[in-house]
Short mmCIF file of C-alpha atoms and ligand atoms in Angstrom, two decimals:
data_model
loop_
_atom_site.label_atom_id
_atom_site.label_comp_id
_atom_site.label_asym_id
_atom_site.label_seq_id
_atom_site.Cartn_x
_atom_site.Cartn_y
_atom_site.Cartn_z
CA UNK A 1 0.00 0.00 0.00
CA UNK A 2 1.31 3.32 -0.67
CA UNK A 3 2.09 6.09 1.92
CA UNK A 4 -0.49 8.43 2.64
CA UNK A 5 1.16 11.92 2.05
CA UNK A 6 -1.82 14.10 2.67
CA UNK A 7 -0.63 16.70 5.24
CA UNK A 8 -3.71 16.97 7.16
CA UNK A 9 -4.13 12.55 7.01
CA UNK A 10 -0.77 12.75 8.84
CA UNK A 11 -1.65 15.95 11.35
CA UNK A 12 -4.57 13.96 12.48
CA UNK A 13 -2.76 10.03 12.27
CA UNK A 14 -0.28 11.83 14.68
CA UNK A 15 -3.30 13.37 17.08
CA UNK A 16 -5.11 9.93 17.11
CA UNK A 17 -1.49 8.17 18.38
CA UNK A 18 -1.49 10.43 20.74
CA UNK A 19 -5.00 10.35 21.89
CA UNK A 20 -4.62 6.69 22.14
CA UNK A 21 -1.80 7.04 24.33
CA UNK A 22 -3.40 9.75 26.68
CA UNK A 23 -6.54 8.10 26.73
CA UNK A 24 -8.19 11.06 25.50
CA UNK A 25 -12.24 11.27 25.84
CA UNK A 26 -13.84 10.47 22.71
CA UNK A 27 -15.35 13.47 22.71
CA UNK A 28 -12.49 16.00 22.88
CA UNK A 29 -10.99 13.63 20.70
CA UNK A 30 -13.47 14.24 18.01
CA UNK A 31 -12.99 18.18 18.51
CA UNK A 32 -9.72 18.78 18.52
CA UNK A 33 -9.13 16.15 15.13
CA UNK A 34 -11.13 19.59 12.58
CA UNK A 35 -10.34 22.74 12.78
CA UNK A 36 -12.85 25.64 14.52
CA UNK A 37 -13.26 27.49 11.22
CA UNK A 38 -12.30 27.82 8.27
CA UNK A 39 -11.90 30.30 5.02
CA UNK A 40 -11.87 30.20 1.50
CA UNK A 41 -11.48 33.25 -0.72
CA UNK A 42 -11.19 34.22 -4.26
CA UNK A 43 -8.89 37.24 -4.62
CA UNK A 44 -8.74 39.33 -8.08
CA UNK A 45 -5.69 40.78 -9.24
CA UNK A 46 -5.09 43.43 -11.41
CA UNK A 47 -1.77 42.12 -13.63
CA UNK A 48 0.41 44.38 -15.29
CA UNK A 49 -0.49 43.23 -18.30
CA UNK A 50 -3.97 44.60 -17.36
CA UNK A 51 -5.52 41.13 -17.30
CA UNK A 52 -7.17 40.38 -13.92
CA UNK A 53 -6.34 36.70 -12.36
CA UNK A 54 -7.99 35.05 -9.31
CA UNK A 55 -6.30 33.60 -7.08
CA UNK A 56 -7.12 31.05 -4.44
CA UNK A 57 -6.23 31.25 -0.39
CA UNK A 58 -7.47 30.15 2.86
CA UNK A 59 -7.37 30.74 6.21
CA UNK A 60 -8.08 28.36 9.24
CA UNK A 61 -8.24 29.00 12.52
CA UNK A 62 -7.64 25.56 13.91
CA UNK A 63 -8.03 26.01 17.70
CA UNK A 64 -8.25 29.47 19.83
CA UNK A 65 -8.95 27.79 23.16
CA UNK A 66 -5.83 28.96 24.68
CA UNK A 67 -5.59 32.56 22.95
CA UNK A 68 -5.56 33.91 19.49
CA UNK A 69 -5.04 32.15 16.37
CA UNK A 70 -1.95 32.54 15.55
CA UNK A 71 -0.13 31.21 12.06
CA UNK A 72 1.91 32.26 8.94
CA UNK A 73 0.14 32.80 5.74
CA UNK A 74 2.46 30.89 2.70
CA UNK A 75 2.33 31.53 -0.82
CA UNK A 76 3.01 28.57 -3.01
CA UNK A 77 1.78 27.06 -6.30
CA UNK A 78 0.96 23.40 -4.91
CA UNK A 79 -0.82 25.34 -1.75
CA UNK A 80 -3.79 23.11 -0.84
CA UNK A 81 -7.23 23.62 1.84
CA UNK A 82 -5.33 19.93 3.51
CA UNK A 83 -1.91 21.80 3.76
CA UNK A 84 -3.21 24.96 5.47
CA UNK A 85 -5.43 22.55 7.74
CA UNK A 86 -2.33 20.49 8.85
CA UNK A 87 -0.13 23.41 9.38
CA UNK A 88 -2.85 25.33 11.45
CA UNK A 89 -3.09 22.30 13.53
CA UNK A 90 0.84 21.86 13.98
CA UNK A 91 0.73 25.66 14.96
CA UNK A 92 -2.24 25.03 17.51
CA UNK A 93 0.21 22.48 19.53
CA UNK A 94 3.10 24.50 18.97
CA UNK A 95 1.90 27.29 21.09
CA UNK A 96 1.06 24.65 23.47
CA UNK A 97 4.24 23.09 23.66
CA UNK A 98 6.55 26.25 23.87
CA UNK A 99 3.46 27.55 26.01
CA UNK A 100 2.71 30.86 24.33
CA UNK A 101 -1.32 31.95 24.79
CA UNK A 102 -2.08 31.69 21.45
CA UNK A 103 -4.04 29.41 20.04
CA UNK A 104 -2.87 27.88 16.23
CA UNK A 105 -3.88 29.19 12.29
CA UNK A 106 -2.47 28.99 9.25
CA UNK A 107 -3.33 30.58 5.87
CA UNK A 108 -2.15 29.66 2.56
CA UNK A 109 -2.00 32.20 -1.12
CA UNK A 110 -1.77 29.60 -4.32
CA UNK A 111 0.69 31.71 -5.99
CA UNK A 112 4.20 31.09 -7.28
CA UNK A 113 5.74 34.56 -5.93
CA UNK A 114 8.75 33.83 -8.02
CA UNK A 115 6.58 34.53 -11.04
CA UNK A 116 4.74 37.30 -10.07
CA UNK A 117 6.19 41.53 -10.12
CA UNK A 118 6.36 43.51 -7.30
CA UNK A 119 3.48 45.28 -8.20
CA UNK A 120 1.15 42.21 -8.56
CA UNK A 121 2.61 40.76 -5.36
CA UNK A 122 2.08 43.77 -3.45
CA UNK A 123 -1.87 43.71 -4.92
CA UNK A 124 -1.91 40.13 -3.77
CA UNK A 125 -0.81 40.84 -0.48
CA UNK A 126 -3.10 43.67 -0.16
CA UNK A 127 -6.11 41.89 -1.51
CA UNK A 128 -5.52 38.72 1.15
CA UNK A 129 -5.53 41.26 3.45
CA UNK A 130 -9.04 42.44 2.34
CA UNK A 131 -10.52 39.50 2.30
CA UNK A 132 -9.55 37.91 5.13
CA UNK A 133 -9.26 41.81 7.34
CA UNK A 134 -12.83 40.96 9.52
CA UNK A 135 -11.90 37.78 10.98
CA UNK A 136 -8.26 38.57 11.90
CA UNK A 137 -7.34 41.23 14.49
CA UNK A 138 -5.28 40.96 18.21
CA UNK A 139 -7.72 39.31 19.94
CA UNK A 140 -8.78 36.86 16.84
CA UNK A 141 -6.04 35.61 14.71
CA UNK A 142 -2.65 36.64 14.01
CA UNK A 143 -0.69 36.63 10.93
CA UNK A 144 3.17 36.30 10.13
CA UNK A 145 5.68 35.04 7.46
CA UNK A 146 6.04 31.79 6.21
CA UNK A 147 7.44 30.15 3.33
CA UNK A 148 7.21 32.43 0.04
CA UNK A 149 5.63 35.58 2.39
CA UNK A 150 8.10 37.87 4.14
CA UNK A 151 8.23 41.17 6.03
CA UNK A 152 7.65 43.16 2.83
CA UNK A 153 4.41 41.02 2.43
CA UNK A 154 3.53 41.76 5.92
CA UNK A 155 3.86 45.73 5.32
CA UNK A 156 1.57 45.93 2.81
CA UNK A 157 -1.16 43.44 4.50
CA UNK A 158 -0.50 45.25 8.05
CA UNK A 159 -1.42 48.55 5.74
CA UNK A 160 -3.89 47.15 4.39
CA UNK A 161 -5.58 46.29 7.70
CA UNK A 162 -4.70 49.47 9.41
CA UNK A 163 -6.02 51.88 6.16
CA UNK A 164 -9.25 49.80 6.53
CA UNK A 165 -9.63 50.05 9.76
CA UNK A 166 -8.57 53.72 10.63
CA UNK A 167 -5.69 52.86 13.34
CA UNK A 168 -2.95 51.90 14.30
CA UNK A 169 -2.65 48.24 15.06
CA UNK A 170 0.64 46.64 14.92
CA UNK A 171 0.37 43.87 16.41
CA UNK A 172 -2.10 42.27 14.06
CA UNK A 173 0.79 40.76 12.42
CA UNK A 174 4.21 39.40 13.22
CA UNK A 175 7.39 39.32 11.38
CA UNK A 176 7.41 42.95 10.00
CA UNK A 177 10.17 45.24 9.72
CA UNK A 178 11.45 46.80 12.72
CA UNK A 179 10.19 50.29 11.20
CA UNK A 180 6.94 49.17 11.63
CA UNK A 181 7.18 47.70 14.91
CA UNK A 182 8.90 44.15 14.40
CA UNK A 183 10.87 42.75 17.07
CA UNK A 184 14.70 42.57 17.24
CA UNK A 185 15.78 38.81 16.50
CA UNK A 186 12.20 37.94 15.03
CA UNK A 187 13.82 37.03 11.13
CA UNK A 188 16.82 34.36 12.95
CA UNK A 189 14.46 33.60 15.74
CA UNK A 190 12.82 30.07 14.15
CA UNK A 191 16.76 28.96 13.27
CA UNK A 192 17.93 30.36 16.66
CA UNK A 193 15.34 28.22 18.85
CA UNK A 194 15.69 25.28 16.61
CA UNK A 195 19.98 25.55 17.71
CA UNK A 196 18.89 25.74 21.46
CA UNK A 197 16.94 22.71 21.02
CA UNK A 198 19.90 20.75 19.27
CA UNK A 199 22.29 21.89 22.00
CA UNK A 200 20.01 20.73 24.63
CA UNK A 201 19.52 17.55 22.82
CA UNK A 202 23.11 17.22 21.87
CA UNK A 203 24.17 17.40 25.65
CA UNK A 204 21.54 14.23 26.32
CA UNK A 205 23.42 12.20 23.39
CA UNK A 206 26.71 12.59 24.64
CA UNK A 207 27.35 14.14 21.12
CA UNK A 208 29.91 16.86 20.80
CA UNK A 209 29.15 19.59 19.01
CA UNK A 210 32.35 21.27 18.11
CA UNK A 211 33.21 20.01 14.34
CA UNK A 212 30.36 17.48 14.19
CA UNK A 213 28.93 17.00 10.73
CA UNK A 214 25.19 18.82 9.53
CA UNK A 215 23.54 18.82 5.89
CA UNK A 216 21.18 21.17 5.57
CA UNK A 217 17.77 21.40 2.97
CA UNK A 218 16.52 24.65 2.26
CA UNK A 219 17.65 27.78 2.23
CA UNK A 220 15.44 30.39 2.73
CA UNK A 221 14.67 32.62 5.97
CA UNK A 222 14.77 29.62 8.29
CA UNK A 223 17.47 27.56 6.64
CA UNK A 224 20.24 30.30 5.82
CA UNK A 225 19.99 31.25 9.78
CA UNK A 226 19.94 27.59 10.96
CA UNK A 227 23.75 27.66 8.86
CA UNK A 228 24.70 30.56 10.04
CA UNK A 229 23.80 29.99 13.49
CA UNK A 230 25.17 26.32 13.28
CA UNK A 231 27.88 27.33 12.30
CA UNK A 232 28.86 30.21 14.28
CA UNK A 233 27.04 29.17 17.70
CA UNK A 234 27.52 25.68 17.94
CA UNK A 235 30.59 25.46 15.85
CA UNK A 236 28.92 22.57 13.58
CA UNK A 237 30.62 21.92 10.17
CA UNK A 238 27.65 22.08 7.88
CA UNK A 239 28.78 19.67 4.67
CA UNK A 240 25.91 20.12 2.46
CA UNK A 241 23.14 22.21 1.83
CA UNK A 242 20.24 21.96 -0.75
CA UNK A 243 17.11 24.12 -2.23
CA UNK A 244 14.58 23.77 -4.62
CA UNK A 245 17.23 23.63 -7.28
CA UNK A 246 19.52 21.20 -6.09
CA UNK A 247 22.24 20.46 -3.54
CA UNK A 248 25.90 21.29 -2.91
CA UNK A 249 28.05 19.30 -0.97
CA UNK A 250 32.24 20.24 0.24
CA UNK A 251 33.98 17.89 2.29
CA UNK A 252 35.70 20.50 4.35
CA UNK A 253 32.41 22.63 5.27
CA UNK A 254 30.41 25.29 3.99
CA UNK A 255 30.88 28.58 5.35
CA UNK A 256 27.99 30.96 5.59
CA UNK A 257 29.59 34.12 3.87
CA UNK A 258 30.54 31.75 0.79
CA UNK A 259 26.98 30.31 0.33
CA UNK A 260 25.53 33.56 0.83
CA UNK A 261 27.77 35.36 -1.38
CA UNK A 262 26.41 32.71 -3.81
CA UNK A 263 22.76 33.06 -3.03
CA UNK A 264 22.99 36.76 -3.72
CA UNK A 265 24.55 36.01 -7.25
CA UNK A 266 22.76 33.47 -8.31
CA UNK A 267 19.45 33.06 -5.96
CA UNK A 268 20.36 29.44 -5.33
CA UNK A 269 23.32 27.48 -3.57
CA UNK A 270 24.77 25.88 -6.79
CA UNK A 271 27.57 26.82 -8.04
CA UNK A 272 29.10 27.80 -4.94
CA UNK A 273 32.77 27.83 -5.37
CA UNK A 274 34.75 24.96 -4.60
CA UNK A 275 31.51 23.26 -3.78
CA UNK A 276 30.54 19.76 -5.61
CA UNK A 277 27.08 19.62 -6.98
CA UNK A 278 24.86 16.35 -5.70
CA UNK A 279 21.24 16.01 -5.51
CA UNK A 280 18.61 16.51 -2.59
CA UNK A 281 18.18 12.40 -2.04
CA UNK A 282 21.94 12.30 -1.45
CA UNK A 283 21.70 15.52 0.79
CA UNK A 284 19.32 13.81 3.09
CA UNK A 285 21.11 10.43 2.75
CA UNK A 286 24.49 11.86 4.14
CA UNK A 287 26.47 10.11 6.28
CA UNK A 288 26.26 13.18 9.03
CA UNK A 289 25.57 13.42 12.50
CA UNK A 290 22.89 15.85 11.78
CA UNK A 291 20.03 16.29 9.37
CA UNK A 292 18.50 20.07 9.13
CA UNK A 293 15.12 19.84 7.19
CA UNK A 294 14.63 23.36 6.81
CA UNK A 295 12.26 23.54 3.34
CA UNK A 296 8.78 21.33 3.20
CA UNK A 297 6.71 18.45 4.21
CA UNK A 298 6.93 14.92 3.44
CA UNK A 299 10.56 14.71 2.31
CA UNK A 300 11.48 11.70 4.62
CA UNK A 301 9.47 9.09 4.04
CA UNK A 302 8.63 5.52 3.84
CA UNK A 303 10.68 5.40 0.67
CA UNK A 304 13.95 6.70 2.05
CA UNK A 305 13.87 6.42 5.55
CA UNK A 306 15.92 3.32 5.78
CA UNK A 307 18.82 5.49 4.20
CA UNK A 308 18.70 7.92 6.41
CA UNK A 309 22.26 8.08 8.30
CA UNK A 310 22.22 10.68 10.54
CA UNK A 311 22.14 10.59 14.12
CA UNK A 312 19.87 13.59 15.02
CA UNK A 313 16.92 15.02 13.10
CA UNK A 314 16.23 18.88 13.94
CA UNK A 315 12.92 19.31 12.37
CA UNK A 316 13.38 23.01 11.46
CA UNK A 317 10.35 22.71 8.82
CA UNK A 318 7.00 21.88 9.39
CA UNK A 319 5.72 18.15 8.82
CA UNK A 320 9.06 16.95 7.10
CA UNK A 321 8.72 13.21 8.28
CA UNK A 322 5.70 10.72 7.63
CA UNK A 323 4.56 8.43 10.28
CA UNK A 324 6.32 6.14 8.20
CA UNK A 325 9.35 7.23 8.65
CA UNK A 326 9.16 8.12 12.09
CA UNK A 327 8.71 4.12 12.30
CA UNK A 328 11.71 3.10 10.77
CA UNK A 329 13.71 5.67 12.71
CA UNK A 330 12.35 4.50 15.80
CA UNK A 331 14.21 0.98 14.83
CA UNK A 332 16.97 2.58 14.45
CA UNK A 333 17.26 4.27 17.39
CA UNK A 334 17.47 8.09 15.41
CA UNK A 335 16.95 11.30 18.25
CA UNK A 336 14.42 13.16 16.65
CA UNK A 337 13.37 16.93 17.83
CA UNK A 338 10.04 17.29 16.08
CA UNK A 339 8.82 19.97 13.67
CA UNK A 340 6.20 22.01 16.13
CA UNK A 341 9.16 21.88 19.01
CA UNK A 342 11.97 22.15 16.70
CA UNK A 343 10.75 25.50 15.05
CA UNK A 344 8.68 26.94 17.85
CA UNK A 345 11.11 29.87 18.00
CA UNK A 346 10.07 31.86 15.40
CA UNK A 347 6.34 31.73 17.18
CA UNK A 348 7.53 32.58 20.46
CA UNK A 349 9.87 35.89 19.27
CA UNK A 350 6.10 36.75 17.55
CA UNK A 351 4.50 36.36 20.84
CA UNK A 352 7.07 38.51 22.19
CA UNK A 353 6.37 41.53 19.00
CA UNK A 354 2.75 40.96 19.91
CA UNK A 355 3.46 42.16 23.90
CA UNK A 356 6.19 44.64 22.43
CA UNK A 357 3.43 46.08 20.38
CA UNK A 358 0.81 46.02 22.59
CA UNK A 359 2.49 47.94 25.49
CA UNK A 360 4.48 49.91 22.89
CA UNK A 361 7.79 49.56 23.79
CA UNK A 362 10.70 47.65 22.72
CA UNK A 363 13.55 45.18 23.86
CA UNK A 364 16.98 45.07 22.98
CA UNK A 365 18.24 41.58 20.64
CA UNK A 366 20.07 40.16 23.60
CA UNK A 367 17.16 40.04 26.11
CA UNK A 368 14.45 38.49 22.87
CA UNK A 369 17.53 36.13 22.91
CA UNK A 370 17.64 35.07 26.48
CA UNK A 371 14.11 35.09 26.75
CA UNK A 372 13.92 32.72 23.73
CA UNK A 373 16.18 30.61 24.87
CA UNK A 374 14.42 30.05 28.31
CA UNK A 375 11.42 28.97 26.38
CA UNK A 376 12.59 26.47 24.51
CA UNK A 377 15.32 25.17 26.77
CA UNK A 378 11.96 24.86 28.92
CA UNK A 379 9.77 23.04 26.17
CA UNK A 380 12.78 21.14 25.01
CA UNK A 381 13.09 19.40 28.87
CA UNK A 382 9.13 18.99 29.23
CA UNK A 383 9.07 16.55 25.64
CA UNK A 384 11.90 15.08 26.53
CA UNK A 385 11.04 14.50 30.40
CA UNK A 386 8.12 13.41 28.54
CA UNK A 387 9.21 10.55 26.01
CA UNK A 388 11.61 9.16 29.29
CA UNK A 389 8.83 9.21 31.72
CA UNK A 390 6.21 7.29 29.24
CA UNK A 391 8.80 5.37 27.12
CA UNK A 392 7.51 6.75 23.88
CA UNK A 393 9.11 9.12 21.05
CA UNK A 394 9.81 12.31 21.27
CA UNK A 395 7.43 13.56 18.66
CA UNK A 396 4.35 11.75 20.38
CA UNK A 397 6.16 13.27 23.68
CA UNK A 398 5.34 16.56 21.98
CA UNK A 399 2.26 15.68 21.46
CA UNK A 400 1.11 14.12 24.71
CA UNK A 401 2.47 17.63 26.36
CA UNK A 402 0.54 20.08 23.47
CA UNK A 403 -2.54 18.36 23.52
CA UNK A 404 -2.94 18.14 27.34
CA UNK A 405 -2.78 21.52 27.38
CA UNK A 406 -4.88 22.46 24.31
CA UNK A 407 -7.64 19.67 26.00
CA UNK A 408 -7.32 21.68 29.44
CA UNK A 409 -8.28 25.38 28.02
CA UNK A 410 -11.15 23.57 26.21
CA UNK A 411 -12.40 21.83 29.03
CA UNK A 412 -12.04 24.98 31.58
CA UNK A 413 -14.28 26.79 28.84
CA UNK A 414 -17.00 23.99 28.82
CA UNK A 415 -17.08 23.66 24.84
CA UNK A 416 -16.52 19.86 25.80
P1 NAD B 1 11.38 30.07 2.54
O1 NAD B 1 10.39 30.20 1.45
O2 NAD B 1 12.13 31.27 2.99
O3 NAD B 1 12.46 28.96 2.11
C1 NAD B 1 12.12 27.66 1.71
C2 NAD B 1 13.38 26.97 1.20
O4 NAD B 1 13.05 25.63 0.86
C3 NAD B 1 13.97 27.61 -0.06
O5 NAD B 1 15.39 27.56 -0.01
C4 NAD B 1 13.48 26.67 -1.17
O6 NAD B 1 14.35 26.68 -2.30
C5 NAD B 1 13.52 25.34 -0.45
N1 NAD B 1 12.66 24.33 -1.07
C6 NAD B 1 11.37 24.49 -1.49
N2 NAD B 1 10.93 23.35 -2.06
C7 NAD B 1 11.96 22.46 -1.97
C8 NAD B 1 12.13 21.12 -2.38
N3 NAD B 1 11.15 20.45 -3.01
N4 NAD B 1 13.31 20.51 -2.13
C9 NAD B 1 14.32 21.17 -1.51
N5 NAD B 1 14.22 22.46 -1.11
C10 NAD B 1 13.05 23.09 -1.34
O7 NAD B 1 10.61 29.39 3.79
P2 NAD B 1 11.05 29.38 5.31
O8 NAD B 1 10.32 30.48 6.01
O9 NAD B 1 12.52 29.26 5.41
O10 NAD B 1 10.34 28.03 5.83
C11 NAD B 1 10.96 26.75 5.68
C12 NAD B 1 10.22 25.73 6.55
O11 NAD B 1 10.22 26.17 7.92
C13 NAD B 1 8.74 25.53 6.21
O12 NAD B 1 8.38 24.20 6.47
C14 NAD B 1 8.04 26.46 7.18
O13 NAD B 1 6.68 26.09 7.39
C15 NAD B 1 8.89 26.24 8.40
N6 NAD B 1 8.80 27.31 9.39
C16 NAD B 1 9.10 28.58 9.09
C17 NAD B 1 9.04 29.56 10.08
C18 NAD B 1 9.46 30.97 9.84
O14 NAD B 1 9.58 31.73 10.82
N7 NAD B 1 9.74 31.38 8.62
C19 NAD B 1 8.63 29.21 11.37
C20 NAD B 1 8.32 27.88 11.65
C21 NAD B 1 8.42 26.93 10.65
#
């Protein structure tokens, strides 16, 4: 039979696991497996050819129980209703776990941004804004970055909201500029928590850090800071690195400045000097101690998880392994630090520009650091505490911790 690889199938195989485990009423059970609410919308575009195309997106505001929705909004061309579900329900039990109060959302453009000007883009943005402006807000749902979006997205649809609505309203979305209120460390905050979490997790192994082997997929915000950061915090020698293009690989390590240098000539990691050019199954199939999925869902899988070689997987992107996988690494004994732990650090630097906006004034980089790093430290020790006390793997550790806590706020408000 072949794998399931619907996103939203695997969001809810994982919740069932863990419901089994927890013992979880059949009632709350049934609740917390749909989303609250959810939207579709048809947004016209004026092109600059002066042709108008519609474009697709959603929004879904999985779970608010424990505060405001709170989720990025990506624009892709293979965006789908099940993707934005899945990812809205990831972000509802990553609040949990690095216990933020917000509650999880997700929305979701189907757009190749790539192909579009600045001009249509910036009509795009505006128009999701539109569309979607009465059922987001501070106390609602709150937007933010996520893979194709970026803090020039989230000018023009924080704009957007504030023209429409006549004020000033910051915080209605995270990851903006700091001009317009974004915090200090928001753009390396999801690579920066995911690095506390592999230094925790590193000390439990027994594995030293200090010239120990990393390959790296994807490149964008999350994945250029994770190499960065690897490199120059934990001292990791990062030995390949792939994108949508491809994959580079150099025996003695990739340096940030020389990939970056490359990105900014060619807007993708071949061709990096002195690099050798492989492809993304090799990346993943390294023999390193750890694996960095930093780009999309589904790439380790039933199909290639037995060649999987690493030690450690630092789930940096969102829904990267299938329950499949997560099998066969179980057998083989792999430490995994799953996606909604992994990468809960860009949502809790957003939960700290919501309370920076709301009270209007602003901390330095050093103390969003700290404070970041005492929040997942702290989540990082409850999974793991977790997975020893139970027996069970970390992911479903996650889990068990996330959905305890979603269940509680439900409960205490009597919806079940
Ligand atoms: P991004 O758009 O900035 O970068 C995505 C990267 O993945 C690009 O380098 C792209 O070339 C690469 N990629 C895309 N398709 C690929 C493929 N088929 N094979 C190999 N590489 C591919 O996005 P991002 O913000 O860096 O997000 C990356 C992941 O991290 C996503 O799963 C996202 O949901 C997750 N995440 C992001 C944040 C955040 O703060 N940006 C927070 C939490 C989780």
């Amino acid at each position: 039979m072949t794998e399931n690889l619907n996103p939203f199938a695997i969001a809810q195989a994982q919740l069932d696991k863990a419901a089994g485990i927890l013992q979880l009423d059949a009632d709350m059970h049934a609740f917390l497996r749909e989303p609250m609410r959810e939207f579709h919308f048809s947004i016209p575009v004026r092109m600059d050819n002066g042709r108008t195309e519609t474009f697709k997106a959603f929004r879904v505001q999985y779970n608010d129980a424990r505060g405001p929705a709170k989720g990025g909004i990506r624009f892709h061309p293979d965006e789908t209703i099940d993707t934005v579900r899945a990812l809205a329900a990831w972000m509802t039990w990553k609040t949990a776990v690095c216990d933020v109060p917000l509650g999880g959302g997700k929305g979701g453009v189907v757009c190749n941004p790539r192909n579009l000007s600045a001009g249509e883009l910036e009509r795009l943005s505006r128009g999701y804004m539109r569309a979607v402006s009465r059922f987001v807000g501070l106390k609602q749902d709150v937007p933010a970055p996520d893979v194709g979006s970026n803090p020039q997205i989230m000018s023009w649809m924080l704009d957007e909201y504030e023209t429409i609505h006549g004020y000033h309203e910051p915080g209605v979305i995270t990851g903006k500029p700091l001009l317009l209120g974004g915090s200090a460390g928001r753009t390396p905050a999801t690579a920066m928590g995911g690095m506390v979490t592999i230094r925790e997790a590193a000390k439990l192994l027994g594995m030293n850090l200090k010239g120990a082997t990393a390959a790296i997929q994807g490149y964008g915000n999350v994945g250029s800071f994770a190499h960065k950061l690897a490199y120059e915090m934990l001292g990791l020698k990062i030995v390949a690195i792939g994108d949508e293009f491809g994959a580079i690989y150099k025996e003695d390590g990739l340096t940030p400045a020389e990939v970056s240098a490359q990105m900014r000539r060619a807007g993708k990691v071949g061709g990096t000097p002195g690099s050798q050019e492989i492809n993304n199954a090799q990346l993943l199939e390294m023999p390193v101690d750890i694996l960095i999925p930093a780009a999309i869902e589904n790439q380790l899988t039933g199909a290639n998880a037995d060649r999987i070689q690493a030690k450690l997987i630092a789930e940096l992107a969102n829904g990267p392994t299938t329950p499949e996988a997560d099998q066969i690494f179980k057998q083989k004994g792999i430490y995994i630090i799953p996606d909604f732990l992994c990468n809960a650090g860009g949502v809790s630097v957003s939960y700290f520009e919501m309370v920076q906006n709301s009270y209007g004034y602003y901390w330095t980089e050093e103390l969003v650091q700290e404070r970041l790093d005492q929040k997942m430290t702290t989540a990082f020790h409850a999974v793991h505490n977790m997975a020893e006390e139970r027996g069970i793997e970390t992911r479903m550790a996650a889990y068990l911790v996330a959905v305890n806590r979603v269940a509680e706020a439900v409960r205490a408000r009597g919806w079940v």
